[in-house]
């Protein structure tokens, strides 16, 4: 393994520990002539102080705590001398075993006594005078530590990654290694965050054949999960799953029905009529429906609406605005109903209403607690800015754990708040929303805010659409365009796209149509961005959006061109090559994965402030320091895949954010991705101006297509008819 260093020494002090994910920060005394003490970090289950270990890993420089040694593998060096073994057996980890007892064990069993006890635990009963408590203590501790150490060694040997240790331990405890060897494919269903590829890697290492029943069963579950994830559906039909199985595994077509029956019997999938659900999606729908049909467990005390209106009028005078009839209706619904939904397009005053919610709520219920949350870090920060209320991501609110892919807040440890407001609700998938519902036992009022015409969530489900369509919750659609009075053509364009009625002749200032051939789109975008920079805009305020990564107008090509134009190679700027990308100081960077420990989330955008060269670091490797609004995050080579350039990003990644200038290319090659919601979402990200560049026929054709695929869910029906079973669906059940 490249650049991996091995060090032998002893852990002398544990500075920090997280018993949930085994993460520790320790002092480690190197066992050589230097006797230097270093800081060691990593996943370190069940380590013992003052015992010799060999650790392997890399030196990394933490932006706050300095140089640390990040452990990737570790192995305890058991004592082999008489004195060492006696000291080990009489240590605090073995209760009821003193020095004299340890000496007796060594004298009778010899220097190989530890291995003998591991292989034959009952051999301890042959030692005269050894108490039952001492025997049990030695057996339990040696077997427990040995099991964990063997699991760590097994993962290391097969290149699985020690981070999976947390997931395996959470699911199987001390029996993890045994269960892996029995059936490695069980991790797909029983270990959050472990998929078929990891399971199959273990399976191949154990010599499991491709046609093995355990593997085929896992293939079926994985296929169903992938199909629903790809389409965003809650289920697929039996015929669809059968056809896809035949396409992927034609040699094992005869096994399909038996595998399907077994999956139902083991509650891995759920079948209703002809619909086949991954159990996670079925459970998510049922949880949401059950919770909202009985919500709340305890209602807020009745609100004095006359007093609320007095406060509202006073607030209008104070901030110099007048709420329109629909906004007042939304505010009234918020106070009168336990669940309320507010939807509306850009410029219709959703955030203004949320600001009123929070101010009035604290006046009407001064002793109550409230929290605002959004699906992404950028959306949460924006919500905080426009409402003046502390906001957080949903994952942070629910204490999501990266290692186990589980939420700390749930039925047993619910959120301790009275009011929950969720913004950008169209982005929330069924799984995350069900996690919110599980943690909502103490919540007495929920308000959901979102634009129903924006793109749906990346994950399966269409929660906001289904909640609205159920008709069970008070809904206010804000439709008065406030920013239009300021001459904002961007808002007019967004609403025209939503209606499918865009005429280029209607726009003269903020919206720009730039027809051009495919081969000159890149140059046109560079020219537009360059002009904006000359007018005083920063590269952070100019966002290029593209629906696809590949092609002449794709994200990859445009990122390279924009970087070369606006942050070119310069002797004064350090850079590092990573695959086909070059990360250069002052680059605009996009975060691709949630990293809750670093307070940076999927979709966050920052600036690459510093590249540290290998000769400047103890482990001779590059380091990148990215600034996300004064939050500095360090990336090492193994984490470079978590970031990319952000000069051009996908429309999905732009959700939850706003930018002064949006530039979007249109080419026929993108036709498969161009449809109304995507184009509407892209254009509604702009605050001041939109530039539509390329084939205008592709743009006009795209806005006529309402949906490329109408997501199939049954949440709406569960909310209306009950959650246990949904009747056979007819075509009219999908009015979207």
Coordinates of C-alpha atoms in Angstrom, one line a residue, residues 174-512:
X174 CA -18.8 -10.2 18.5
X175 CA -20.2 -12.7 16.1
X176 CA -19.4 -10.5 13.1
X177 CA -16.6 -12.6 11.7
X178 CA -18.5 -15.9 12.1
X179 CA -21.6 -14.5 10.4
X180 CA -19.5 -13.0 7.5
X181 CA -17.9 -16.4 6.9
X182 CA -21.4 -18.1 7.0
X183 CA -22.9 -15.7 4.5
X184 CA -21.1 -12.4 3.6
X185 CA -24.2 -11.3 1.5
X186 CA -26.3 -10.8 4.6
X187 CA -24.6 -7.4 5.1
X188 CA -26.7 -6.0 2.2
X189 CA -29.8 -6.1 4.4
X190 CA -28.4 -6.2 7.9
X191 CA -25.6 -3.6 7.8
X192 CA -26.5 0.0 6.9
X193 CA -24.2 1.4 4.3
X194 CA -22.8 -1.9 3.0
X195 CA -23.8 -2.8 -0.5
X196 CA -23.5 -5.7 -2.9
X197 CA -20.1 -4.8 -4.2
X198 CA -18.6 -5.0 -0.8
X199 CA -20.4 -8.2 0.0
X200 CA -19.4 -9.8 -3.3
X201 CA -15.7 -8.8 -2.6
X202 CA -15.9 -10.8 0.6
X203 CA -17.8 -13.6 -1.1
X204 CA -15.2 -14.0 -3.8
X205 CA -12.4 -13.9 -1.2
X206 CA -14.2 -16.8 0.6
X207 CA -14.5 -18.7 -2.7
X208 CA -18.3 -18.4 -3.1
X209 CA -19.4 -19.4 -6.6
X210 CA -21.4 -17.0 -8.8
X211 CA -24.3 -19.3 -8.8
X212 CA -24.4 -19.8 -5.1
X213 CA -27.9 -19.4 -3.7
X214 CA -26.7 -16.9 -1.1
X215 CA -25.2 -14.7 -3.9
X216 CA -28.3 -15.0 -6.2
X217 CA -30.6 -14.0 -3.3
X218 CA -28.4 -10.9 -2.7
X219 CA -28.4 -10.1 -6.5
X220 CA -32.2 -10.0 -6.5
X221 CA -32.4 -7.7 -3.5
X222 CA -29.6 -5.5 -5.0
X223 CA -31.4 -5.4 -8.4
X224 CA -34.7 -4.3 -6.8
X225 CA -32.9 -1.6 -4.8
X226 CA -31.1 -0.3 -7.8
X227 CA -34.2 -0.1 -10.0
X228 CA -36.2 1.9 -7.4
X229 CA -33.2 4.2 -6.8
X230 CA -32.6 4.8 -10.5
X231 CA -36.2 5.7 -11.2
X232 CA -37.0 7.3 -7.8
X233 CA -40.0 4.9 -7.4
X234 CA -41.2 3.2 -4.3
X235 CA -41.7 -0.1 -6.1
X236 CA -41.4 -1.9 -9.4
X237 CA -43.9 -4.4 -11.0
X238 CA -43.2 -8.1 -10.9
X239 CA -43.0 -8.2 -14.7
X240 CA -40.4 -5.4 -14.7
X241 CA -38.2 -7.1 -12.1
X242 CA -38.5 -10.5 -13.8
X243 CA -37.5 -8.9 -17.2
X244 CA -34.5 -7.2 -15.6
X245 CA -33.4 -10.4 -13.8
X246 CA -33.6 -12.3 -17.1
X247 CA -31.5 -9.6 -18.7
X248 CA -28.8 -9.6 -16.0
X249 CA -28.8 -13.2 -14.9
X250 CA -30.3 -15.3 -17.8
X251 CA -28.5 -18.5 -16.6
X252 CA -30.5 -18.4 -13.4
X253 CA -33.9 -17.5 -14.7
X254 CA -35.4 -20.7 -13.2
X255 CA -34.4 -19.5 -9.8
X256 CA -36.4 -16.2 -9.9
X257 CA -39.7 -17.3 -8.4
X258 CA -38.1 -19.2 -5.6
X259 CA -35.8 -16.3 -4.7
X260 CA -38.8 -13.9 -4.8
X261 CA -40.8 -16.2 -2.4
X262 CA -37.8 -16.5 -0.1
X263 CA -37.3 -12.7 -0.1
X264 CA -40.9 -12.2 0.9
X265 CA -40.7 -14.9 3.6
X266 CA -37.6 -13.2 5.1
X267 CA -39.3 -9.7 4.9
X268 CA -36.6 -8.4 2.6
X269 CA -39.2 -7.2 0.1
X270 CA -42.9 -6.5 0.3
X271 CA -45.5 -7.4 -2.3
X272 CA -48.9 -5.8 -2.7
X273 CA -50.8 -7.0 -5.8
X274 CA -48.3 -6.7 -8.6
X275 CA -46.1 -4.1 -6.8
X276 CA -42.8 -5.2 -5.3
X277 CA -41.2 -2.8 -2.7
X278 CA -37.8 -2.9 -1.2
X279 CA -38.6 -3.2 2.5
X280 CA -36.9 0.1 3.3
X281 CA -39.3 1.9 0.9
X282 CA -42.4 0.1 2.1
X283 CA -41.5 0.8 5.7
X284 CA -40.8 4.5 4.9
X285 CA -44.2 5.0 3.4
X286 CA -46.0 3.2 6.2
X287 CA -44.0 5.2 8.9
X288 CA -44.9 8.5 7.2
X289 CA -48.5 7.6 6.8
X290 CA -49.0 6.2 10.3
X291 CA -47.3 9.1 12.0
X292 CA -49.1 11.9 10.1
X293 CA -52.5 10.2 10.3
X294 CA -52.1 10.3 14.1
X295 CA -50.1 13.5 14.5
X296 CA -49.6 15.1 16.9
X297 CA -49.4 13.0 20.0
X298 CA -50.0 16.2 22.0
X299 CA -51.4 19.4 20.4
X300 CA -50.2 22.9 21.1
X301 CA -52.6 24.9 23.3
X302 CA -55.1 26.9 21.3
X303 CA -53.7 30.1 19.9
X304 CA -55.5 33.5 20.5
X305 CA -55.9 34.5 16.9
X306 CA -57.0 38.0 17.7
X307 CA -53.8 38.5 19.6
X308 CA -51.8 36.9 16.8
X309 CA -53.3 39.4 14.3
X310 CA -52.4 42.3 16.6
X311 CA -48.8 41.0 16.7
X312 CA -48.8 40.6 12.9
X313 CA -50.0 44.2 12.3
X314 CA -47.4 45.5 14.7
X315 CA -44.7 43.4 12.8
X316 CA -45.9 44.8 9.4
X317 CA -45.5 48.3 10.7
X318 CA -42.1 47.5 12.2
X319 CA -40.5 46.0 9.0
X320 CA -42.5 48.1 6.5
X321 CA -44.4 45.4 4.6
X322 CA -48.0 44.3 4.2
X323 CA -48.8 40.6 3.9
X324 CA -51.3 39.8 1.2
X325 CA -54.4 37.7 1.7
X326 CA -52.7 34.3 0.8
X327 CA -49.8 35.0 3.1
X328 CA -52.1 35.9 6.0
X329 CA -54.0 32.7 5.2
X330 CA -50.7 30.8 5.4
X331 CA -49.9 32.3 8.8
X332 CA -53.4 31.6 10.1
X333 CA -53.1 28.0 8.9
X334 CA -49.7 27.6 10.6
X335 CA -51.1 28.6 14.0
X336 CA -54.4 26.7 13.7
X337 CA -53.3 23.4 12.3
X338 CA -50.7 20.9 13.6
X339 CA -49.5 20.2 10.0
X340 CA -49.4 22.8 7.3
X341 CA -47.9 23.0 3.8
X342 CA -46.8 26.2 2.0
X343 CA -45.8 26.0 -1.6
X344 CA -45.0 28.5 -4.3
X345 CA -42.6 29.5 -7.0
X346 CA -39.6 31.9 -6.7
X347 CA -40.4 35.5 -5.6
X348 CA -43.8 34.6 -4.1
X349 CA -42.7 35.4 -0.5
X350 CA -42.2 31.9 1.0
X351 CA -39.2 33.0 3.1
X352 CA -41.0 36.2 4.1
X353 CA -43.8 34.0 5.5
X354 CA -41.4 31.8 7.3
X355 CA -39.8 34.8 8.9
X356 CA -43.3 35.8 10.2
X357 CA -43.9 32.2 11.4
X358 CA -40.9 32.3 13.6
X359 CA -41.3 35.8 15.0
X360 CA -45.0 35.3 15.8
X361 CA -44.5 31.8 17.2
X362 CA -42.0 33.0 19.8
X363 CA -44.4 35.8 20.8
X364 CA -47.4 33.5 21.0
X365 CA -45.5 30.6 22.7
X366 CA -42.6 32.2 24.5
X367 CA -41.7 29.0 26.4
X368 CA -41.9 26.7 23.3
X369 CA -39.0 25.6 21.3
X370 CA -38.6 25.6 17.5
X371 CA -36.1 24.4 14.9
X372 CA -35.7 25.1 11.2
X373 CA -34.0 22.5 8.9
X374 CA -33.3 21.9 5.2
X375 CA -32.0 19.0 3.2
X376 CA -28.6 20.6 2.3
X377 CA -26.0 22.7 4.1
X378 CA -26.4 25.5 1.5
X379 CA -30.2 25.5 1.9
X380 CA -29.9 25.6 5.7
X381 CA -27.5 28.5 5.6
X382 CA -29.7 30.4 3.2
X383 CA -32.7 29.7 5.5
X384 CA -30.8 31.1 8.4
X385 CA -29.9 34.2 6.5
X386 CA -33.4 35.1 5.2
X387 CA -35.2 34.2 8.4
X388 CA -32.7 35.2 11.1
X389 CA -33.4 31.9 12.7
X390 CA -30.8 29.3 13.5
X391 CA -31.1 26.5 11.0
X392 CA -29.5 23.1 10.4
X393 CA -29.4 20.3 7.9
X394 CA -31.9 17.5 8.5
X395 CA -29.0 15.0 8.8
X396 CA -27.4 17.1 11.5
X397 CA -30.8 17.6 13.3
X398 CA -31.3 13.8 13.4
X399 CA -27.6 13.2 14.4
X400 CA -26.8 11.1 11.3
X401 CA -23.8 8.9 11.7
X402 CA -21.6 8.6 8.7
X403 CA -20.0 5.3 9.7
X404 CA -23.2 3.4 10.3
X405 CA -25.6 5.4 8.1
X406 CA -28.0 5.6 11.0
X407 CA -29.8 8.4 12.7
X408 CA -29.2 9.0 16.4
X409 CA -32.6 10.7 16.8
X410 CA -35.4 8.2 16.5
X411 CA -38.3 6.6 18.4
X412 CA -36.2 5.9 21.5
X413 CA -34.5 9.3 21.5
X414 CA -36.9 11.8 19.8
X415 CA -36.3 15.4 19.0
X416 CA -37.1 17.6 21.9
X417 CA -38.8 20.5 20.1
X418 CA -42.3 21.8 19.8
X419 CA -42.2 23.2 16.3
X420 CA -40.4 21.8 13.2
X421 CA -40.1 23.8 10.0
X422 CA -38.7 22.0 6.9
X423 CA -37.7 24.2 4.0
X424 CA -36.9 22.9 0.4
X425 CA -39.2 20.0 1.2
X426 CA -39.3 18.9 -2.5
X427 CA -35.7 17.7 -2.0
X428 CA -36.5 15.4 0.9
X429 CA -36.8 11.7 0.0
X430 CA -39.1 9.1 1.7
X431 CA -36.4 7.5 3.7
X432 CA -35.2 10.7 5.3
X433 CA -38.7 12.0 5.8
X434 CA -39.6 8.8 7.6
X435 CA -36.6 9.2 9.8
X436 CA -38.0 12.6 10.7
X437 CA -41.3 11.1 11.5
X438 CA -39.8 8.5 13.8
X439 CA -38.1 11.2 15.8
X440 CA -41.3 13.4 16.0
X441 CA -42.9 12.0 19.1
X442 CA -42.5 15.2 21.0
X443 CA -43.2 17.6 18.1
X444 CA -46.5 19.3 18.3
X445 CA -46.5 21.4 15.1
X446 CA -44.9 20.8 11.6
X447 CA -44.7 23.2 8.7
X448 CA -43.4 22.0 5.3
X449 CA -42.3 24.6 2.8
X450 CA -41.3 23.9 -0.8
X451 CA -41.8 24.4 -4.5
X452 CA -43.8 21.5 -5.8
X453 CA -42.7 22.3 -9.4
X454 CA -39.0 21.8 -8.6
X455 CA -37.0 18.6 -9.2
X456 CA -38.0 15.8 -6.8
X457 CA -35.5 14.2 -4.3
X458 CA -32.5 12.3 -5.5
X459 CA -33.6 9.3 -3.4
X460 CA -36.8 7.4 -4.0
X461 CA -40.2 8.9 -3.3
X462 CA -42.0 12.1 -4.0
X463 CA -43.0 13.2 -0.5
X464 CA -44.1 16.8 -1.0
X465 CA -46.2 15.9 -4.1
X466 CA -47.9 13.0 -2.2
X467 CA -48.6 15.0 0.9
X468 CA -50.2 17.7 -1.2
X469 CA -52.2 15.3 -3.4
X470 CA -53.6 13.4 -0.4
X471 CA -55.6 16.5 0.5
X472 CA -55.3 15.7 4.2
X473 CA -53.3 18.7 5.2
X474 CA -54.0 22.4 4.9
X475 CA -52.2 23.8 1.8
X476 CA -51.6 27.4 0.8
X477 CA -50.2 28.1 -2.7
X478 CA -48.5 31.4 -2.8
X479 CA -48.9 32.8 -6.3
X480 CA -48.3 36.6 -6.2
X481 CA -44.9 37.4 -7.6
X482 CA -43.4 40.0 -5.4
X483 CA -40.0 40.3 -7.0
X484 CA -41.7 41.0 -10.3
X485 CA -42.5 44.5 -9.2
X486 CA -38.7 45.1 -9.0
X487 CA -38.5 44.4 -12.7
X488 CA -37.1 40.9 -12.3
X489 CA -37.5 39.1 -15.5
X490 CA -36.0 36.0 -13.9
X491 CA -39.1 35.5 -11.9
X492 CA -41.3 36.0 -14.9
X493 CA -39.2 33.5 -16.8
X494 CA -39.5 30.8 -14.1
X495 CA -43.2 31.1 -13.9
X496 CA -43.5 31.1 -17.7
X497 CA -41.4 27.9 -17.8
X498 CA -43.7 26.4 -15.2
X499 CA -46.7 27.1 -17.5
X500 CA -44.8 26.1 -20.7
X501 CA -45.3 29.5 -22.3
X502 CA -41.9 31.1 -22.9
X503 CA -41.5 33.7 -25.6
X504 CA -38.0 35.1 -26.0
X505 CA -39.4 38.4 -27.3
X506 CA -40.8 39.1 -23.8
X507 CA -37.4 39.5 -22.2
X508 CA -35.1 42.4 -22.7
X509 CA -32.8 42.9 -19.6
X510 CA -32.4 40.1 -17.0
X511 CA -33.0 37.1 -19.3
X512 CA -30.8 36.5 -22.3

